[in-house]
C-alpha angles and dihedrals in degrees: 000000000000143000133257127220111184138188121180107301095351135073141180114221114193134179117241093266089048092052093055095049092047092047092044095051094044091049093056088057095042092048091059097040104045115112103136132071090243093052090053090049088053088048087054088053091053092050090057086065094068104119094194085068104027102038134263115285092007099100139078135104141211122233089227087063090060125101100229099174137287095251131052087245097054088043094054090044088051092049094043087055092053093046092047089050091054093046093054091048091052083058085066087245106192096344090139085072096067100073096230139057112253102207096181096042096097090052096053086044092053091049093046093049091049085052097052090044092059096041119102112203114221134211105297091216091102107037123129098179129125097248103150112257127233093273093047096054120128103252097150122092127207100247087209102050104012099233125136112250145169088265121177093032093053131034095249152320123311092273089055094047097048111112116248122250120245 
């Protein structure tokens, strides 16, 4: 069982482990770059991909379901944020904090970045997706790990909720 991330004609299908790695490395970059309401909404979308909370094989999203903005300028800014986050993650930003080496993460990030680059965000006025609203944005940051999270709804960030290895 796995998870799908779509964008127009392209998709990225990842195993449960691949999804965890992909979201972990992307979340580290997003947490350090977010500075606008939309950025925190995107961070909230990423927190919803935490399979340790949401369930294995039960996550994923499509770029078409994201509210990119109502004007061409807003849509371009939002897309640039996602591309900047993917680029930062590709530079192995904060990967040393993961406690493991994610060998396939760069491949996943390259695929995702290519998908976002080729995706043309549409006007949001007719969307029915589950993109977190402004009141649902991930404004809380885990004090231990400095990672945006769904606090106070969950007990911590993805590093806090990761099961301990025996």
